[in-house]
Short mmCIF file of C-alpha atoms and ligand atoms in Angstrom, two decimals:
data_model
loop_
_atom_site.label_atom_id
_atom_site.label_comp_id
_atom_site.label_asym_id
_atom_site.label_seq_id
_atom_site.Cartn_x
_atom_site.Cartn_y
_atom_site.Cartn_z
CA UNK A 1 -19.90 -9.49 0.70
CA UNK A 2 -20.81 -5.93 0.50
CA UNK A 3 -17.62 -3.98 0.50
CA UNK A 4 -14.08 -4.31 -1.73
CA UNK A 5 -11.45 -2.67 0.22
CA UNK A 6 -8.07 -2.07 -2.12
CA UNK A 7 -4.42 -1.50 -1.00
CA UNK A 8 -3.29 1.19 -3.30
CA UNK A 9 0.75 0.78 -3.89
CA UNK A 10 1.21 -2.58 -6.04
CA UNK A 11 -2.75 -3.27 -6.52
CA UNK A 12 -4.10 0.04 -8.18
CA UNK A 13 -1.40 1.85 -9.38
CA UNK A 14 2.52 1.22 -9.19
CA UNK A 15 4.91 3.78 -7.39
CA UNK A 16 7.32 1.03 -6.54
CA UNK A 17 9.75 2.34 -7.77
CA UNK A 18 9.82 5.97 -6.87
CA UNK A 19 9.66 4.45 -3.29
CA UNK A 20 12.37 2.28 -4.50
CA UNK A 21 14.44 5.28 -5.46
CA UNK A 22 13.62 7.58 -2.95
CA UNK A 23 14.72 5.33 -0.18
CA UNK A 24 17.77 4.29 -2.55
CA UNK A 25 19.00 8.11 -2.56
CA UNK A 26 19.02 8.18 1.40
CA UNK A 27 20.58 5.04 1.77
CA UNK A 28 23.32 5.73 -0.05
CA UNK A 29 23.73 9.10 1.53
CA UNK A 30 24.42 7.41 4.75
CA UNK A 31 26.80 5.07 3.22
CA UNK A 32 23.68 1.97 3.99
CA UNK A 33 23.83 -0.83 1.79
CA UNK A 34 20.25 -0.97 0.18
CA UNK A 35 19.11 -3.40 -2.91
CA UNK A 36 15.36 -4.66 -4.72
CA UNK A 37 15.29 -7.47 -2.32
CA UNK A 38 15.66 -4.92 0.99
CA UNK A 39 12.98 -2.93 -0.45
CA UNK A 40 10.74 -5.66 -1.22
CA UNK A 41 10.16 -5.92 2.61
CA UNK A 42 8.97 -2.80 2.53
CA UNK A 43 5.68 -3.71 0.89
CA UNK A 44 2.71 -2.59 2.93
CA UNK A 45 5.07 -1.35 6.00
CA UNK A 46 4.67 2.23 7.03
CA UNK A 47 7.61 4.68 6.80
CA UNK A 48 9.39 4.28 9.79
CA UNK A 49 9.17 0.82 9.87
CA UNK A 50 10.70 1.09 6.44
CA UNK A 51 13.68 2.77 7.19
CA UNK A 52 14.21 0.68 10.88
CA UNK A 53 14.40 -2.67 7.97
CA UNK A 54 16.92 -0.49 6.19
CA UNK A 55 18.80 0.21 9.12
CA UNK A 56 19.53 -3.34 9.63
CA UNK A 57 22.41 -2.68 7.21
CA UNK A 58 23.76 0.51 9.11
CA UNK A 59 27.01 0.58 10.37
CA UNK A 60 25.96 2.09 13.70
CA UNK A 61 22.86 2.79 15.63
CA UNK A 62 20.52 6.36 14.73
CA UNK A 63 18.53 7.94 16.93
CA UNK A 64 14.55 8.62 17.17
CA UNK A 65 15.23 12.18 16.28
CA UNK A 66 17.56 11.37 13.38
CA UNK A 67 15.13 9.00 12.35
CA UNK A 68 12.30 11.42 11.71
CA UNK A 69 14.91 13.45 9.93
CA UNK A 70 15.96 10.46 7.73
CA UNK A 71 12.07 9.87 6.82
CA UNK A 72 11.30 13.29 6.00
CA UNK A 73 14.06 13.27 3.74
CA UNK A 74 12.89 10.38 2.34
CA UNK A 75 9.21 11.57 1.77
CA UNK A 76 10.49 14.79 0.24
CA UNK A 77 12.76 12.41 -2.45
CA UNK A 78 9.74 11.00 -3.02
CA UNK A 79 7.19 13.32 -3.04
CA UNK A 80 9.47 15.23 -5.65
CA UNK A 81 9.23 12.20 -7.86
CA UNK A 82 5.32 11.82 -7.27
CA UNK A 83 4.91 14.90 -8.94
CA UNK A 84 5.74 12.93 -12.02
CA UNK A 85 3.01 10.24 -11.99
CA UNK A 86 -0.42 10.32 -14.33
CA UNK A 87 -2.77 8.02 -14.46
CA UNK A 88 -0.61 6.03 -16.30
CA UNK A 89 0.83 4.39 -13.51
CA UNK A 90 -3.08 2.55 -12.70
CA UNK A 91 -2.79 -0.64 -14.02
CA UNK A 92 -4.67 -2.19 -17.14
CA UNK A 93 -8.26 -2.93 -15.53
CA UNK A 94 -8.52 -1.27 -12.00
CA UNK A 95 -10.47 1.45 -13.19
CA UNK A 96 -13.11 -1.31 -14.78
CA UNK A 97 -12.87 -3.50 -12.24
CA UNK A 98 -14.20 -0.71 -8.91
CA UNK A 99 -17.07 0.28 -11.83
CA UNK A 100 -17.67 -3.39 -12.07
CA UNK A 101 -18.16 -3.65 -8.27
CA UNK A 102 -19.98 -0.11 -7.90
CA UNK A 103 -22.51 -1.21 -10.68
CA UNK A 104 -23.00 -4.18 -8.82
CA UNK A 105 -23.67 -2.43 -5.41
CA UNK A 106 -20.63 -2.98 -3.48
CA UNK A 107 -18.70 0.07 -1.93
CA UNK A 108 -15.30 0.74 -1.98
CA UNK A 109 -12.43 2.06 -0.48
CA UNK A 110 -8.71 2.35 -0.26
CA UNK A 111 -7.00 0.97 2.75
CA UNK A 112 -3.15 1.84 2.31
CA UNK A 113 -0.44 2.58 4.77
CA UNK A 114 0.89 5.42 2.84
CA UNK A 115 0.48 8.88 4.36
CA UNK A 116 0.69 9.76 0.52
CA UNK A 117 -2.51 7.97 -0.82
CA UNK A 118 -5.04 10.63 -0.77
CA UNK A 119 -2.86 12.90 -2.51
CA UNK A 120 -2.05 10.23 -4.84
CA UNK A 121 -5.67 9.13 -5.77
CA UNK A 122 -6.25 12.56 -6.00
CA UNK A 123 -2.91 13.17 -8.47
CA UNK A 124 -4.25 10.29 -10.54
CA UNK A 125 -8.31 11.26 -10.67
CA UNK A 126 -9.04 8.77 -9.01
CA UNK A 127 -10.75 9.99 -5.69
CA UNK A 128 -14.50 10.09 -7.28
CA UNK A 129 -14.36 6.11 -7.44
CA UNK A 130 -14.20 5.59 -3.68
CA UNK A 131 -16.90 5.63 -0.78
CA UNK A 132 -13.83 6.11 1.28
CA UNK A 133 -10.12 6.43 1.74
CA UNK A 134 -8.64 5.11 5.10
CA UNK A 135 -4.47 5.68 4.94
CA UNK A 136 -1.58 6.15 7.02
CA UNK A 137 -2.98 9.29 8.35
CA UNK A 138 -5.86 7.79 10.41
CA UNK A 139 -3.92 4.91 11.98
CA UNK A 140 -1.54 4.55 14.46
CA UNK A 141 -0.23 0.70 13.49
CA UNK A 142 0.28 0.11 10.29
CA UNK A 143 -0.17 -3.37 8.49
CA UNK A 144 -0.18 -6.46 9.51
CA UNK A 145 -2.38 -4.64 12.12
CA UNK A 146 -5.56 -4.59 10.97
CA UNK A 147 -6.62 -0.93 12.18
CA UNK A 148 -6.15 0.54 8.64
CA UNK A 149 -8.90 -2.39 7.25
CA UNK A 150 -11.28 -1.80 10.14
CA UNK A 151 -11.01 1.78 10.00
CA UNK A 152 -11.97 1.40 6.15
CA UNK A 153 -15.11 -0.55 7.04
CA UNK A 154 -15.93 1.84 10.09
CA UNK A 155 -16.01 4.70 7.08
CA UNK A 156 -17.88 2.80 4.94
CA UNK A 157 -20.25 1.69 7.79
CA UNK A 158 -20.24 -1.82 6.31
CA UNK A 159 -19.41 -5.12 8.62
CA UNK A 160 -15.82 -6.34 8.55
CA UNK A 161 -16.78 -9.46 8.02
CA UNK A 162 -18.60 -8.15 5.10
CA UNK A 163 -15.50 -6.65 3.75
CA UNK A 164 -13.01 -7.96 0.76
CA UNK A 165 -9.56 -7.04 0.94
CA UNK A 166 -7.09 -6.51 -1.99
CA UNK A 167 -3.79 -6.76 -1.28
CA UNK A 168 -0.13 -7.09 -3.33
CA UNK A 169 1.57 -7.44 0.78
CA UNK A 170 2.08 -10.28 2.96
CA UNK A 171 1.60 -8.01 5.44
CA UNK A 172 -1.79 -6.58 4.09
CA UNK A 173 -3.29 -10.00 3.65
CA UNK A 174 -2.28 -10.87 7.04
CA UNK A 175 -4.04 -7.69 8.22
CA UNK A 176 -7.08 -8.66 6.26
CA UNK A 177 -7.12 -11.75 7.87
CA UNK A 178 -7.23 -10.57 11.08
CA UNK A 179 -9.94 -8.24 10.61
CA UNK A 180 -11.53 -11.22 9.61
CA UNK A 181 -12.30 -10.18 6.36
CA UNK A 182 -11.98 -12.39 2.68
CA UNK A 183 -8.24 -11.45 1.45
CA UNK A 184 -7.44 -11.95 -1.90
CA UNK A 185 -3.78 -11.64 -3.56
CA UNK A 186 -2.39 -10.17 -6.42
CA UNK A 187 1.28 -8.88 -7.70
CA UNK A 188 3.94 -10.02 -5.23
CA UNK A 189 1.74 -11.70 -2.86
CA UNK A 190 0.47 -14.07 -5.35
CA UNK A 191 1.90 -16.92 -3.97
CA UNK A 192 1.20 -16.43 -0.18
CA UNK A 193 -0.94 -18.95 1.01
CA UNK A 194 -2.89 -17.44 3.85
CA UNK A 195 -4.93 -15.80 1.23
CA UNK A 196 -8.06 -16.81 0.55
CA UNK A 197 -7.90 -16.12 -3.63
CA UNK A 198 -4.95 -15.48 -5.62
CA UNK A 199 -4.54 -13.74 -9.18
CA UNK A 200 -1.73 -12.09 -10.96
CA UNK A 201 -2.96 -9.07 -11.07
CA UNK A 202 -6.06 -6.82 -10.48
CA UNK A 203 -6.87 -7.44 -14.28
CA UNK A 204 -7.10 -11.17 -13.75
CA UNK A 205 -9.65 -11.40 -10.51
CA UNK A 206 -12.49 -13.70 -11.38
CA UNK A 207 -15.69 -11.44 -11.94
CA UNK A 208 -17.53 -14.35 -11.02
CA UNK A 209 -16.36 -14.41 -7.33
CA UNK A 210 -19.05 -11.04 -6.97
C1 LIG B 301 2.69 1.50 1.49
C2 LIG B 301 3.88 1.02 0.68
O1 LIG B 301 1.58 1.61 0.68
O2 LIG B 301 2.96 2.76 2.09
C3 LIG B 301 5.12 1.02 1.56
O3 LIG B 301 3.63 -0.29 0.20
C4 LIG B 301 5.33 2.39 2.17
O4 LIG B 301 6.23 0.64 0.79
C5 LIG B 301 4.09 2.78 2.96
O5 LIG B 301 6.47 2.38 3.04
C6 LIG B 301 4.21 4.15 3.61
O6 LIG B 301 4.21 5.14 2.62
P1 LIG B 301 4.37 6.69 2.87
O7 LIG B 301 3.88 7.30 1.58
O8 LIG B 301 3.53 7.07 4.02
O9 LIG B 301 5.81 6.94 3.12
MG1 LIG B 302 0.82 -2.54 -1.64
#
């Protein structure tokens, strides 16, 4: 392996819940029914895939146009609340972890769906610890496609199949799998068996495995 490539939301830092709450404050200003358990579906799925789960619950059918609207609404909820995170919200032994990997040679990059994950590594001070960011920006299917993985590698100029992917999403791990990279699981994805290694949390991966 030559390259660890991390999902950001639920494996570096946690903004869970301002999604969470974002979403939770449009939903309920269109009268849709929206709980934990909806938005745990959300995991790893880009924006407008997002709201179409959410929409499952509507009482009629929206529009493309009044979609857009609904997600920019959304994204300015929660962009209001991002303003609000530190790098308090990276969780105990990320930050020791990508030095671990970079001491040992390895490059590294994010590979997140968010549109919002440059600005957020940046928000955090975390962009001097990656070779590369590849987010919702540079892709046009989100996970489980696996364009947002091979993009990653593309920018690190390192063989997928050379590549490690971190991931707290059913979805990501599936889209690690079919870039044919090594997927390992942590957070909510713990227990999902397609991966190839499974820990609790970023804090808990076996050094040993690099
Ligand atoms: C992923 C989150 O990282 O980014 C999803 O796990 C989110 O929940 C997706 O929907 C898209 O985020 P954004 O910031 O582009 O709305
Ligand atoms: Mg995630």
């Amino acid at each position: 392996m030559k390259a660890v490539i991390f999902d950001l939301d639920g494996v570096i830092l946690s903004t869970d819940d301002y999604h969470y709450q974002a979403w939770k404050k449009m939903a309920d200003e269109e009268g849709v029914y929206f709980d934990r358990k909806i938005n745990n579906r959300l995991r790893g799925v880009s924006r407008m895939e997002s709201l179409n789960i959410i929409l499952e619950k509507a009482q009629r059918e929206y529009g493309l146009k009044e979609k857009h609207v609904l997600c920019e609404r959304k994204n300015g909820y929660y962009r209001k609340l991002l303003n609000h995170i530190t790098s308090k919200a990276i969780f105990t032994g990320a930050i020791d972890f990508i030095e671990f990997l970079k001491n040992k040679g390895y490059k590294v990059a994010i590979g997140s769906s968010s549109k919002n994950a440059t600005f957020i590594v940046k928000r955090v001070g975390l962009e001097i610890l990656f070779d590369a960011i590849s987010d919702g920006n540079n892709i046009i299917k989100s996970k489980p496609d696996p364009e947002v993985f091979i993009k990653a590698a593309e920018m690190l100029k390192i063989d997928p199949k050379d590549c490690v992917v971190v991931e707290d999403a059913k979805a990501g791990i599936d889209a690690g799998n079919r870039a044919k990279m090594k997927t390992i699981a942590v957070g909510e994805a713990v227990n999902y068996k397609k991966a190839d290694y499974s820990f609790s949390d970023i804090n808990k991966i076996d050094k040993n495995l690099f």
